[in-house]
Each structure stands twice: as C-alpha cells, then as structure tokens.
Amino acid sequence: MGKAKLSRMGCMGRTVCGLVFALGGLTGCGGSTAPPPTAANSGSTATFERIQQQVFDVSCTSSSCHSSIGQAGNLVLEAGKSYDNLVNETPSNPVGKADGMMRVMPGRPDMSLLYAKVTSNLQEGMGVSMPYSAAPLSPSTTDIIKAWIVAGAPQDGVVPGDDGRDLSSGGDNGTELTLPPPVRGAQIKVTSPPVPRGKEETGCHYLKLPSDVDFDVNRIQVAVTGGSHHIHLYRAYDRTLDVPDHYEVCNVAVDFDTWELVVPVQLRQVDWELPPGVAFHFRAGEQLLIQTHFVNVGSLETIGEGHAIMNLQAAEPATVTDHAGTIFGQDKDVFVPAHSQTTQSANCVFPKALNLISETGHYHFRGREFSTFLWDNGMRGEQIYDYVGYNDPPFVLHDPPLVFAPGQGIQWQCYWENNTDNDYKFGPFTDTNEHCNWFASYYPTDSLDESITCVTKDNVLTMAVRQPK
C-alpha cells in the first residue's frame, strides 16, 4: 500500500485531480451553435491567450495536475504547450477516443472533451469534471470557451462572442452556479440564507429524495458557491421518518442513531465515480438531510445566499454487485493551546472485513497537516495519506481499494499551528473551535443502509456499525 501525498494546491497519487483527463468523456454539449453575439472584445488580447492566462494558469497547472511535472492524463496545459496538447489531439481516455472525440475539435464543442469537462457534462465511466478542488467555471466563462471552439479554436485573434469579460471568475455569485442534471437519477438543490460578515452558519435542509423509484448511485457530483466549509448528505435509517421540508440552523452534530452519512464534501466541486460494481442504494422518496456550513469570516467569504447542487447518478441495476457505506471518524478530545504547535491522533478499528475506497480529512483554520496511517493490533503502520496545507484536505480515491481484515483499521492525525492567545477546543465554528475528523467510504455492507462511526471522547473510542432499526 502506498500513501497519497498532497500539497496545498495540488494533488498526487490516485486523486480525483489526477483523473481529470485520463478518464474524461462527455454526453453531448448543446451542439455547435455559438453563443448569442456580444460586443467585440475591446482589447487586443487573443481569446485563447485569455483562456490560457485566466483559466488554465489559474486552475489547471498545479505541480501535480496538468503541468510538465504532473502531466495528468498525459496532458500539459502550461503556456506554450497547451494549444498543441489540445487542438485536434485525441484524448487518452479510451471511451472518448472510441467515440471519435478530440480534446478540442475545432467547430465542434459537442465533440470537444475540454468543453465537456468544464461544463460537467460527462457520462458514467468517463471521468470527472474540471477544474477540480476549485469553483466551477461560471457559465459566462464557459460561453467564451464554447465561442472559441465554434470559431475554429484559433491560436490568435479575438473570436466572435468574446466581449473581454473576466474569465477567472469562479462563479461565486450563486445565481451562476450550474450543474447539468444526470440523465438517470436525481438532482438536489439547496439554498442557505446570507451570512453576515464576521459570522458563519451551519444549516440543516430537510427534504425528500426526488424520485418515485428506488435506485443505486455510482456517481456523485457536487457544485457549491464560495464560502462553503462543508456540505454533507444524510438519509434516515427509519424508512417511515417524515420531516416536513424546511431549513433550520443546526450548529451541532446530527444524531448518528437517526441519520446515516452518505456524502461528506468539503471542496467546491466534486465529481466522484465509485469503483465498478459498487454503489449507494437510495429508496424512493426517502427522507434526506443536507447539512451546509457557509462561512463569512477569516479566509472564507460567502457573498449573498449560499447555493449547493448535488447530482446522484443512477447505475445500471445489473452492474451493481456490492453496496457502499461511509465512515465518520471524529475526535472530540481536540485541544489546541495558545501559542502552540500541536499534533493529535485518533483511531478507527474495523469490526468487519472491508475495502476502503476513498478518504479525506477535516480541520479548521489552525489546521496545517492531515495524515492517515494503517493501524493494526495497537501499532501504527504505513502512512497512506498526507496533506500539507491550510485548505480542506482533498478527496482521495484508493484504486485498488485498501483491504482490511477484522481488527485492523486506520489512525488519523492532525497538526495545528496556533499563534494566538486563545485555546481552541472541539466545536462547530471554524473561527473559535477546532476539529480533527476523518471521512471514508468502503464496501461491502451487510445491509442497504449501513455506516460506521468512530468517535473518541474522554480518551475512549466508541466504534459502531449502524444499521436500520
């Protein structure tokens, strides 16, 4: 087993970032009709040069992604190399290649993998959206990319429809947040009220799954506006639970005896495809809870309402052989003293054999490093995940899955730097509390509704495999 080492801005190993073009594909992106004409670009900067400077250089060329070092998907998007790597070039994804796609096919956005990636218009089995670990590009930005492709993808000159708008906008304005709904499955949208400057709010959105049939989900996409600290999807163990649709402030952890965690998301954009044959099961019209946390303090800024969209893409029923569950690890003994550099760890020991397929960590504003290690018979083993950075640790896929026998498990560890006069204890607020949480997903489960919780409090680990009552 090898560890996944991640830097603050990049991602290495079998991460979602590394899959962006290696597995890419599309479903069809609106044909080859250009956007409505707009005023001509008032400047002389070529459209492709603006795409390079304001999109690729900003969101795509970190050391472990589409740089000369990372070369994710055998694609380099650095200035001076990106054009030749994109235009009339066959993608490395075998499905896209078989369909006759190009990374960029001049005149054909619907056959251009780049456009499918930046508009999240991708079929099952054909990879993830981009840019990863960043805000989705705004529709006004993807319109310019489409106009450039329609105009023949020229390297020089300003194309019709390029009015000079700023392409580096990440779509922080919630009205511009878009995510095409899945062909099969369900789409969920929630809106949180504005958060005043200097404040933050965790909210619970109660709603029903918008489907009148049961289905299995093998791909999950999420897009969320700026200022988000997390968005979690829970479902009720009790099939009869019926909570009226509403929003309420909930600055506390949910009741794990009532709610099963399915999707823990921290990044502004996630496109997660489960391993072949593995899926989460959802019941028609079942009771859901989406918990959002929007922050308007410190390094996070929430402008206006907070918006989140989640796609639950349905798998072909005959392809599902195993169902997945989610693990929520929480260390409630967190304590970060004033003027300290503090490291603290917690354990999760699995009572059953399982295959770990994904993991990520979570801390607040003082967090600087998150790591996980194999744990066996009270002994720490190989490091399997390491992220150094201030932002939320990235979401990592383990392919092949990490295999655990009963009694084996994981130790996760957080490192904080606190240069203030304040002590920070466990709690919900990013500015005044700290966290050290671990989230993971696994298979197989023993029921269609199963999850695992590992909670440490007062130096006592309580581990539970939770099933419907």
GROMACS .gro file of C-alpha atoms in nm:
model
  469
    1MET     CA    1   0.000   0.000   0.000
    2GLY     CA    2   0.137   0.339  -0.095
    3LYS     CA    3   0.048   0.669   0.061
    4ALA     CA    4  -0.117   0.960  -0.116
    5LYS     CA    5   0.093   1.275  -0.062
    6LEU     CA    6  -0.082   1.604  -0.131
    7SER     CA    7   0.038   1.963  -0.140
    8ARG     CA    8  -0.165   2.273  -0.060
    9MET     CA    9  -0.266   2.348  -0.419
   10GLY     CA   10  -0.202   2.020  -0.597
   11CYS     CA   11  -0.288   1.654  -0.568
   12MET     CA   12  -0.085   1.340  -0.618
   13GLY     CA   13  -0.148   0.970  -0.627
   14ARG     CA   14  -0.488   0.828  -0.720
   15THR     CA   15  -0.675   1.151  -0.655
   16VAL     CA   16  -0.968   1.295  -0.840
   17CYS     CA   17  -0.740   1.568  -0.977
   18GLY     CA   18  -0.517   1.310  -1.140
   19LEU     CA   19  -0.814   1.162  -1.322
   20VAL     CA   20  -0.933   1.477  -1.493
   21PHE     CA   21  -0.829   1.394  -1.849
   22ALA     CA   22  -0.714   1.037  -1.806
   23LEU     CA   23  -1.074   0.918  -1.779
   24GLY     CA   24  -1.265   1.204  -1.945
   25GLY     CA   25  -1.569   1.184  -2.171
   26LEU     CA   26  -1.896   1.359  -2.250
   27THR     CA   27  -2.263   1.314  -2.315
   28GLY     CA   28  -2.312   1.588  -2.572
   29CYS     CA   29  -2.295   1.957  -2.502
   30GLY     CA   30  -2.555   2.150  -2.692
   31GLY     CA   31  -2.436   2.105  -3.048
   32SER     CA   32  -2.214   2.352  -3.228
   33THR     CA   33  -2.425   2.667  -3.211
   34ALA     CA   34  -2.229   2.972  -3.098
   35PRO     CA   35  -2.344   3.181  -2.800
   36PRO     CA   36  -2.552   3.488  -2.883
   37PRO     CA   37  -2.336   3.764  -3.033
   38THR     CA   38  -2.196   4.013  -2.783
   39ALA     CA   39  -1.989   4.323  -2.814
   40ALA     CA   40  -1.645   4.265  -2.962
   41ASN     CA   41  -1.350   4.230  -2.727
   42SER     CA   42  -1.247   4.587  -2.664
   43GLY     CA   43  -0.887   4.480  -2.616
   44SER     CA   44  -0.641   4.312  -2.849
   45THR     CA   45  -0.566   4.007  -2.634
   46ALA     CA   46  -0.635   3.690  -2.830
   47THR     CA   47  -0.918   3.478  -2.694
   48PHE     CA   48  -0.700   3.171  -2.649
   49GLU     CA   49  -0.437   3.376  -2.468
   50ARG     CA   50  -0.706   3.494  -2.224
   51ILE     CA   51  -0.825   3.135  -2.173
   52GLN     CA   52  -0.465   3.037  -2.103
   53GLN     CA   53  -0.398   3.317  -1.855
   54GLN     CA   54  -0.734   3.331  -1.677
   55VAL     CA   55  -0.841   2.965  -1.680
   56PHE     CA   56  -0.554   2.721  -1.738
   57ASP     CA   57  -0.286   2.914  -1.548
   58VAL     CA   58  -0.524   2.975  -1.256
   59SER     CA   59  -0.698   2.639  -1.221
   60CYS     CA   60  -0.521   2.364  -1.417
   61THR     CA   61  -0.142   2.376  -1.395
   62SER     CA   62  -0.051   2.296  -1.034
   63SER     CA   63   0.254   2.073  -0.999
   64SER     CA   64   0.056   1.751  -0.974
   65CYS     CA   65  -0.211   1.818  -1.236
   66HIS     CA   66  -0.168   1.939  -1.595
   67SER     CA   67   0.187   2.070  -1.558
   68SER     CA   68   0.508   1.943  -1.710
   69ILE     CA   69   0.566   1.764  -1.380
   70GLY     CA   70   0.224   1.615  -1.318
   71GLN     CA   71   0.109   1.558  -1.677
   72ALA     CA   72  -0.226   1.423  -1.555
   73GLY     CA   73  -0.390   1.228  -1.837
   74ASN     CA   74  -0.075   1.290  -2.045
   75LEU     CA   75  -0.194   1.648  -2.086
   76VAL     CA   76   0.010   1.963  -2.022
   77LEU     CA   77  -0.180   2.292  -2.007
   78GLU     CA   78   0.113   2.525  -1.943
   79ALA     CA   79   0.159   2.830  -2.162
   80GLY     CA   80   0.342   2.745  -2.483
   81LYS     CA   81   0.235   2.379  -2.467
   82SER     CA   82  -0.140   2.376  -2.408
   83TYR     CA   83  -0.255   2.463  -2.760
   84ASP     CA   84  -0.067   2.177  -2.925
   85ASN     CA   85  -0.182   1.943  -2.649
   86LEU     CA   86  -0.549   2.030  -2.702
   87VAL     CA   87  -0.646   2.117  -3.058
   88ASN     CA   88  -0.707   1.815  -3.284
   89GLU     CA   89  -0.548   1.589  -3.023
   90THR     CA   90  -0.701   1.253  -2.933
   91PRO     CA   91  -0.778   1.213  -2.559
   92SER     CA   92  -0.607   0.936  -2.365
   93ASN     CA   93  -0.943   0.811  -2.239
   94PRO     CA   94  -1.025   0.501  -2.449
   95VAL     CA   95  -1.401   0.565  -2.447
   96GLY     CA   96  -1.365   0.920  -2.573
   97LYS     CA   97  -1.116   0.801  -2.830
   98ALA     CA   98  -1.354   0.530  -2.950
   99ASP     CA   99  -1.630   0.790  -2.987
  100GLY     CA  100  -1.411   0.998  -3.217
  101MET     CA  101  -1.371   1.286  -2.973
  102MET     CA  102  -1.082   1.529  -2.959
  103ARG     CA  103  -0.962   1.722  -2.660
  104VAL     CA  104  -1.066   2.020  -2.870
  105MET     CA  105  -1.230   1.961  -3.208
  106PRO     CA  106  -1.244   2.294  -3.395
  107GLY     CA  107  -1.603   2.395  -3.466
  108ARG     CA  108  -1.750   2.115  -3.251
  109PRO     CA  109  -1.800   2.185  -2.878
  110ASP     CA  110  -2.016   1.871  -2.862
  111MET     CA  111  -1.714   1.661  -2.964
  112SER     CA  112  -1.459   1.850  -2.754
  113LEU     CA  113  -1.357   1.687  -2.428
  114LEU     CA  114  -1.239   2.018  -2.284
  115TYR     CA  115  -1.586   2.170  -2.312
  116ALA     CA  116  -1.748   1.861  -2.160
  117LYS     CA  117  -1.508   1.881  -1.867
  118VAL     CA  118  -1.565   2.247  -1.783
  119THR     CA  119  -1.944   2.215  -1.811
  120SER     CA  120  -1.967   1.890  -1.607
  121ASN     CA  121  -2.143   1.720  -1.897
  122LEU     CA  122  -1.999   1.370  -1.861
  123GLN     CA  123  -2.138   1.020  -1.889
  124GLU     CA  124  -2.089   0.732  -1.649
  125GLY     CA  125  -1.745   0.581  -1.676
  126MET     CA  126  -1.591   0.882  -1.849
  127GLY     CA  127  -1.415   1.065  -1.569
  128VAL     CA  128  -1.458   1.380  -1.366
  129SER     CA  129  -1.520   1.750  -1.416
  130MET     CA  130  -1.265   2.028  -1.406
  131PRO     CA  131  -1.125   2.238  -1.255
  132TYR     CA  132  -1.100   2.009  -0.954
  133SER     CA  133  -1.066   2.144  -0.600
  134ALA     CA  134  -1.186   2.484  -0.718
  135ALA     CA  135  -1.505   2.664  -0.803
  136PRO     CA  136  -1.683   2.552  -1.119
  137LEU     CA  137  -1.629   2.793  -1.406
  138SER     CA  138  -1.916   3.036  -1.444
  139PRO     CA  139  -2.150   2.999  -1.743
  140SER     CA  140  -2.018   3.329  -1.879
  141THR     CA  141  -1.668   3.179  -1.884
  142THR     CA  142  -1.771   2.851  -2.045
  143ASP     CA  143  -1.964   3.054  -2.306
  144ILE     CA  144  -1.635   3.212  -2.418
  145ILE     CA  145  -1.464   2.872  -2.433
  146LYS     CA  146  -1.753   2.746  -2.644
  147ALA     CA  147  -1.734   3.051  -2.872
  148TRP     CA  148  -1.361   2.992  -2.920
  149ILE     CA  149  -1.420   2.629  -3.021
  150VAL     CA  150  -1.709   2.723  -3.253
  151ALA     CA  151  -1.486   2.978  -3.424
  152GLY     CA  152  -1.238   2.703  -3.511
  153ALA     CA  153  -1.022   2.717  -3.196
  154PRO     CA  154  -0.772   2.970  -3.335
  155GLN     CA  155  -0.448   3.032  -3.151
  156ASP     CA  156  -0.452   3.401  -3.244
  157GLY     CA  157  -0.718   3.667  -3.271
  158VAL     CA  158  -1.037   3.757  -3.090
  159VAL     CA  159  -1.334   3.535  -3.178
  160PRO     CA  160  -1.696   3.649  -3.220
  161GLY     CA  161  -1.870   3.646  -2.884
  162ASP     CA  162  -1.558   3.733  -2.684
  163ASP     CA  163  -1.652   4.062  -2.516
  164GLY     CA  164  -1.347   4.076  -2.290
  165ARG     CA  165  -1.521   3.956  -1.975
  166ASP     CA  166  -1.305   3.827  -1.690
  167LEU     CA  167  -1.266   3.452  -1.732
  168SER     CA  168  -1.105   3.393  -1.394
  169SER     CA  169  -1.436   3.429  -1.209
  170GLY     CA  170  -1.517   3.111  -1.023
  171GLY     CA  171  -1.888   3.177  -1.016
  172ASP     CA  172  -1.908   3.292  -0.654
  173ASN     CA  173  -2.238   3.455  -0.741
  174GLY     CA  174  -2.484   3.180  -0.657
  175THR     CA  175  -2.708   3.272  -0.949
  176GLU     CA  176  -2.434   3.150  -1.184
  177LEU     CA  177  -2.386   2.809  -1.019
  178THR     CA  178  -2.483   2.540  -1.267
  179LEU     CA  179  -2.458   2.163  -1.289
  180PRO     CA  180  -2.643   1.972  -1.563
  181PRO     CA  181  -2.882   1.714  -1.412
  182PRO     CA  182  -2.798   1.346  -1.457
  183VAL     CA  183  -2.958   1.153  -1.739
  184ARG     CA  184  -3.065   0.890  -1.482
  185GLY     CA  185  -3.102   0.956  -1.111
  186ALA     CA  186  -3.184   1.274  -0.922
  187GLN     CA  187  -3.062   1.628  -0.874
  188ILE     CA  188  -3.091   1.810  -0.540
  189LYS     CA  189  -3.058   2.186  -0.493
  190VAL     CA  190  -3.048   2.374  -0.163
  191THR     CA  191  -3.015   2.743  -0.076
  192SER     CA  192  -2.890   2.886   0.253
  193PRO     CA  193  -2.966   3.241   0.373
  194PRO     CA  194  -2.695   3.508   0.352
  195VAL     CA  195  -2.433   3.503   0.628
  196PRO     CA  196  -2.331   3.845   0.770
  197ARG     CA  197  -1.964   3.941   0.754
  198GLY     CA  198  -1.779   3.801   1.055
  199LYS     CA  199  -2.034   3.520   1.104
  200GLU     CA  200  -2.084   3.159   0.997
  201GLU     CA  201  -2.384   2.929   0.997
  202THR     CA  202  -2.439   2.556   0.978
  203GLY     CA  203  -2.781   2.479   0.837
  204CYS     CA  204  -2.994   2.167   0.800
  205HIS     CA  205  -3.209   2.131   0.489
  206TYR     CA  206  -3.480   1.864   0.528
  207LEU     CA  207  -3.623   1.725   0.204
  208LYS     CA  208  -3.733   1.407   0.030
  209LEU     CA  209  -3.541   1.227  -0.241
  210PRO     CA  210  -3.699   1.348  -0.568
  211SER     CA  211  -3.759   1.003  -0.711
  212ASP     CA  212  -4.060   0.770  -0.715
  213VAL     CA  213  -3.841   0.460  -0.765
  214ASP     CA  214  -3.550   0.306  -0.576
  215PHE     CA  215  -3.212   0.329  -0.747
  216ASP     CA  216  -2.840   0.269  -0.690
  217VAL     CA  217  -2.595   0.559  -0.721
  218ASN     CA  218  -2.245   0.503  -0.856
  219ARG     CA  219  -2.151   0.862  -0.937
  220ILE     CA  220  -2.194   1.176  -0.728
  221GLN     CA  221  -2.134   1.532  -0.847
  222VAL     CA  222  -2.141   1.841  -0.625
  223ALA     CA  223  -2.106   2.212  -0.701
  224VAL     CA  224  -2.123   2.475  -0.427
  225THR     CA  225  -2.072   2.850  -0.412
  226GLY     CA  226  -1.792   3.029  -0.230
  227GLY     CA  227  -1.758   3.035   0.146
  228SER     CA  228  -1.858   2.671   0.191
  229HIS     CA  229  -1.682   2.479   0.467
  230HIS     CA  230  -1.870   2.155   0.409
  231ILE     CA  231  -2.183   2.001   0.264
  232HIS     CA  232  -2.296   1.660   0.396
  233LEU     CA  233  -2.576   1.440   0.266
  234TYR     CA  234  -2.753   1.222   0.524
  235ARG     CA  235  -3.052   0.990   0.495
  236ALA     CA  236  -3.278   0.849   0.763
  237TYR     CA  237  -3.234   0.493   0.885
  238ASP     CA  238  -3.605   0.482   0.969
  239ARG     CA  239  -3.791   0.431   0.643
  240THR     CA  240  -4.104   0.584   0.794
  241LEU     CA  241  -3.945   0.910   0.912
  242ASP     CA  242  -4.124   1.207   0.761
  243VAL     CA  243  -3.986   1.552   0.845
  244PRO     CA  244  -4.159   1.849   0.678
  245ASP     CA  245  -3.939   2.017   0.418
  246HIS     CA  246  -3.769   2.315   0.582
  247TYR     CA  247  -3.440   2.485   0.670
  248GLU     CA  248  -3.310   2.543   1.020
  249VAL     CA  249  -2.986   2.646   1.186
  250CYS     CA  250  -2.811   2.340   1.334
  251ASN     CA  251  -2.470   2.423   1.477
  252VAL     CA  252  -2.436   2.076   1.631
  253ALA     CA  253  -2.356   1.729   1.503
  254VAL     CA  254  -2.651   1.528   1.376
  255ASP     CA  255  -2.784   1.227   1.569
  256PHE     CA  256  -2.594   0.930   1.425
  257ASP     CA  257  -2.868   0.696   1.553
  258THR     CA  258  -3.116   0.872   1.323
  259TRP     CA  259  -2.909   0.987   1.028
  260GLU     CA  260  -2.670   0.791   0.807
  261LEU     CA  261  -2.391   0.991   0.646
  262VAL     CA  262  -2.363   0.918   0.274
  263VAL     CA  263  -2.168   1.203   0.112
  264PRO     CA  264  -1.918   1.422   0.305
  265VAL     CA  265  -1.799   1.700   0.072
  266GLN     CA  266  -1.568   1.991   0.155
  267LEU     CA  267  -1.446   2.108  -0.184
  268ARG     CA  268  -1.633   2.348  -0.408
  269GLN     CA  269  -1.655   2.095  -0.689
  270VAL     CA  270  -1.655   1.717  -0.666
  271ASP     CA  271  -1.714   1.453  -0.932
  272TRP     CA  272  -1.684   1.109  -0.772
  273GLU     CA  273  -1.728   0.783  -0.957
  274LEU     CA  274  -1.736   0.471  -0.739
  275PRO     CA  275  -1.544   0.155  -0.837
  276PRO     CA  276  -1.712  -0.071  -1.097
  277GLY     CA  277  -1.997  -0.268  -0.942
  278VAL     CA  278  -2.014  -0.054  -0.623
  279ALA     CA  279  -2.300   0.187  -0.546
  280PHE     CA  280  -2.501   0.352  -0.270
  281HIS     CA  281  -2.866   0.246  -0.253
  282PHE     CA  282  -3.142   0.507  -0.230
  283ARG     CA  283  -3.512   0.450  -0.167
  284ALA     CA  284  -3.793   0.625  -0.350
  285GLY     CA  285  -3.893   0.948  -0.176
  286GLU     CA  286  -3.683   0.873   0.134
  287GLN     CA  287  -3.614   1.134   0.400
  288LEU     CA  288  -3.291   1.325   0.338
  289LEU     CA  289  -3.096   1.585   0.531
  290ILE     CA  290  -2.838   1.810   0.367
  291GLN     CA  291  -2.617   1.994   0.613
  292THR     CA  292  -2.439   2.304   0.480
  293HIS     CA  293  -2.182   2.524   0.651
  294PHE     CA  294  -2.124   2.867   0.498
  295VAL     CA  295  -1.857   3.092   0.647
  296ASN     CA  296  -1.805   3.467   0.610
  297VAL     CA  297  -1.505   3.511   0.835
  298GLY     CA  298  -1.130   3.472   0.800
  299SER     CA  299  -1.018   3.329   0.466
  300LEU     CA  300  -1.370   3.220   0.363
  301GLU     CA  301  -1.615   3.465   0.212
  302THR     CA  302  -1.982   3.398   0.143
  303ILE     CA  303  -2.141   3.653  -0.089
  304GLY     CA  304  -2.519   3.658  -0.061
  305GLU     CA  305  -2.707   3.329  -0.042
  306GLY     CA  306  -2.518   3.000  -0.031
  307HIS     CA  307  -2.609   2.754  -0.306
  308ALA     CA  308  -2.532   2.385  -0.349
  309ILE     CA  309  -2.626   2.135  -0.619
  310MET     CA  310  -2.581   1.759  -0.591
  311ASN     CA  311  -2.629   1.501  -0.865
  312LEU     CA  312  -2.699   1.138  -0.772
  313GLN     CA  313  -2.642   0.945  -1.093
  314ALA     CA  314  -2.815   0.609  -1.117
  315ALA     CA  315  -2.620   0.298  -1.208
  316GLU     CA  316  -2.747   0.031  -1.441
  317PRO     CA  317  -2.909  -0.215  -1.197
  318ALA     CA  318  -2.747  -0.523  -1.349
  319THR     CA  319  -2.399  -0.380  -1.294
  320VAL     CA  320  -2.419  -0.343  -0.913
  321THR     CA  321  -2.258  -0.624  -0.713
  322ASP     CA  322  -2.181  -0.450  -0.381
  323HIS     CA  323  -2.320  -0.159  -0.183
  324ALA     CA  324  -2.111   0.112  -0.022
  325GLY     CA  325  -2.111   0.268   0.324
  326THR     CA  326  -1.949   0.578   0.475
  327ILE     CA  327  -1.728   0.614   0.784
  328PHE     CA  328  -1.742   0.922   1.008
  329GLY     CA  329  -1.440   0.950   1.238
  330GLN     CA  330  -1.445   1.227   1.497
  331ASP     CA  331  -1.204   1.320   1.775
  332LYS     CA  332  -1.395   1.519   2.036
  333ASP     CA  333  -1.087   1.549   2.258
  334VAL     CA  334  -0.934   1.809   2.027
  335PHE     CA  335  -0.743   2.077   2.218
  336VAL     CA  336  -0.506   2.331   2.061
  337PRO     CA  337  -0.344   2.552   2.328
  338ALA     CA  338  -0.246   2.914   2.272
  339HIS     CA  339   0.093   2.971   2.107
  340SER     CA  340   0.146   2.605   2.030
  341GLN     CA  341   0.228   2.360   1.758
  342THR     CA  342   0.005   2.064   1.840
  343THR     CA  343  -0.033   1.712   1.696
  344GLN     CA  344  -0.317   1.481   1.795
  345SER     CA  345  -0.436   1.146   1.663
  346ALA     CA  346  -0.737   0.914   1.690
  347ASN     CA  347  -0.813   0.559   1.577
  348CYS     CA  348  -1.082   0.363   1.398
  349VAL     CA  349  -1.072  -0.014   1.432
  350PHE     CA  350  -1.295  -0.205   1.192
  351PRO     CA  351  -1.500  -0.494   1.336
  352LYS     CA  352  -1.554  -0.643   0.992
  353ALA     CA  353  -1.358  -0.701   0.674
  354LEU     CA  354  -1.390  -0.413   0.429
  355ASN     CA  355  -1.239  -0.246   0.126
  356LEU     CA  356  -1.157   0.123   0.171
  357ILE     CA  357  -1.224   0.318  -0.150
  358SER     CA  358  -1.190   0.684  -0.051
  359GLU     CA  359  -1.086   0.912   0.234
  360THR     CA  360  -1.040   1.274   0.329
  361GLY     CA  361  -0.973   1.478   0.642
  362HIS     CA  362  -1.113   1.789   0.804
  363TYR     CA  363  -0.992   2.061   1.036
  364HIS     CA  364  -1.048   2.432   1.098
  365PHE     CA  365  -0.844   2.749   1.050
  366ARG     CA  366  -0.541   2.636   1.254
  367GLY     CA  367  -0.500   2.306   1.069
  368ARG     CA  368  -0.177   2.262   0.873
  369GLU     CA  369  -0.135   1.888   0.806
  370PHE     CA  370  -0.364   1.586   0.792
  371SER     CA  371  -0.231   1.229   0.772
  372THR     CA  372  -0.362   0.874   0.797
  373PHE     CA  373  -0.177   0.552   0.879
  374LEU     CA  374  -0.255   0.184   0.882
  375TRP     CA  375  -0.341   0.064   1.234
  376ASP     CA  376  -0.306  -0.300   1.336
  377ASN     CA  377  -0.307  -0.456   1.682
  378GLY     CA  378  -0.232  -0.125   1.851
  379MET     CA  379   0.059  -0.045   1.619
  380ARG     CA  380   0.088   0.233   1.364
  381GLY     CA  381   0.188   0.112   1.020
  382GLU     CA  382   0.244   0.263   0.678
  383GLN     CA  383   0.131   0.618   0.604
  384ILE     CA  384  -0.136   0.611   0.333
  385TYR     CA  385  -0.244   0.977   0.311
  386ASP     CA  386  -0.069   1.304   0.379
  387TYR     CA  387  -0.183   1.657   0.302
  388VAL     CA  388   0.011   1.969   0.397
  389GLY     CA  389  -0.192   2.286   0.367
  390TYR     CA  390  -0.434   2.532   0.515
  391ASN     CA  391  -0.736   2.449   0.295
  392ASP     CA  392  -0.952   2.142   0.347
  393PRO     CA  393  -0.766   1.819   0.263
  394PRO     CA  394  -0.854   1.683  -0.083
  395PHE     CA  395  -1.072   1.381  -0.151
  396VAL     CA  396  -0.858   1.079  -0.242
  397LEU     CA  397  -0.964   0.760  -0.420
  398HIS     CA  398  -0.786   0.433  -0.344
  399ASP     CA  399  -0.760   0.225  -0.661
  400PRO     CA  400  -0.721  -0.058  -0.598
  401PRO     CA  401  -0.909  -0.040  -0.268
  402LEU     CA  402  -0.721  -0.087   0.059
  403VAL     CA  403  -0.817  -0.426   0.205
  404PHE     CA  404  -0.870  -0.461   0.582
  405ALA     CA  405  -0.933  -0.767   0.796
  406PRO     CA  406  -1.144  -0.752   1.114
  407GLY     CA  407  -0.948  -0.580   1.391
  408GLN     CA  408  -0.737  -0.373   1.155
  409GLY     CA  409  -0.804  -0.006   1.095
  410ILE     CA  410  -0.684   0.349   1.048
  411GLN     CA  411  -0.517   0.610   1.266
  412TRP     CA  412  -0.571   0.970   1.156
  413GLN     CA  413  -0.363   1.263   1.274
  414CYS     CA  414  -0.396   1.642   1.269
  415TYR     CA  415  -0.126   1.905   1.314
  416TRP     CA  416  -0.219   2.263   1.408
  417GLU     CA  417  -0.029   2.589   1.444
  418ASN     CA  418  -0.185   2.835   1.687
  419ASN     CA  419  -0.012   3.173   1.713
  420THR     CA  420  -0.295   3.341   1.904
  421ASP     CA  421  -0.362   3.398   2.274
  422ASN     CA  422  -0.666   3.168   2.258
  423ASP     CA  423  -0.707   2.798   2.333
  424TYR     CA  424  -0.923   2.608   2.083
  425LYS     CA  425  -1.141   2.313   2.180
  426PHE     CA  426  -1.366   2.084   1.978
  427GLY     CA  427  -1.670   2.260   1.838
  428PRO     CA  428  -1.863   2.358   1.525
  429PHE     CA  429  -1.726   2.704   1.449
  430THR     CA  430  -1.422   2.743   1.226
  431ASP     CA  431  -1.310   3.067   1.390
  432THR     CA  432  -1.346   2.974   1.757
  433ASN     CA  433  -1.325   2.592   1.763
  434GLU     CA  434  -1.117   2.315   1.609
  435HIS     CA  435  -1.187   1.977   1.451
  436CYS     CA  436  -0.995   1.665   1.357
  437ASN     CA  437  -1.234   1.448   1.155
  438TRP     CA  438  -1.180   1.162   0.912
  439PHE     CA  439  -1.428   1.061   0.642
  440ALA     CA  440  -1.404   0.749   0.428
  441SER     CA  441  -1.613   0.515   0.215
  442TYR     CA  442  -1.600   0.139   0.189
  443TYR     CA  443  -1.767  -0.176   0.064
  444PRO     CA  444  -1.929  -0.425   0.105
  445THR     CA  445  -2.208  -0.351   0.350
  446ASP     CA  446  -2.429  -0.605   0.527
  447SER     CA  447  -2.744  -0.407   0.452
  448LEU     CA  448  -2.860  -0.139   0.211
  449ASP     CA  449  -2.838   0.119   0.492
  450GLU     CA  450  -2.509   0.082   0.678
  451SER     CA  451  -2.246   0.322   0.805
  452ILE     CA  452  -1.966   0.323   1.061
  453THR     CA  453  -1.890   0.584   1.327
  454CYS     CA  454  -1.564   0.608   1.524
  455VAL     CA  455  -1.589   0.875   1.794
  456THR     CA  456  -1.325   0.946   2.058
  457LYS     CA  457  -1.434   1.134   2.371
  458ASP     CA  458  -1.255   1.149   2.707
  459ASN     CA  459  -0.990   0.917   2.561
  460VAL     CA  460  -1.248   0.646   2.495
  461LEU     CA  461  -1.310   0.519   2.141
  462THR     CA  462  -1.669   0.426   2.063
  463MET     CA  463  -1.699   0.239   1.735
  464ALA     CA  464  -2.037   0.139   1.592
  465VAL     CA  465  -2.160  -0.027   1.275
  466ARG     CA  466  -2.501   0.134   1.231
  467GLN     CA  467  -2.794  -0.039   1.065
  468PRO     CA  468  -3.164   0.043   1.024
  469LYS     CA  469  -3.356  -0.005   1.347
   0.00000   0.00000   0.00000
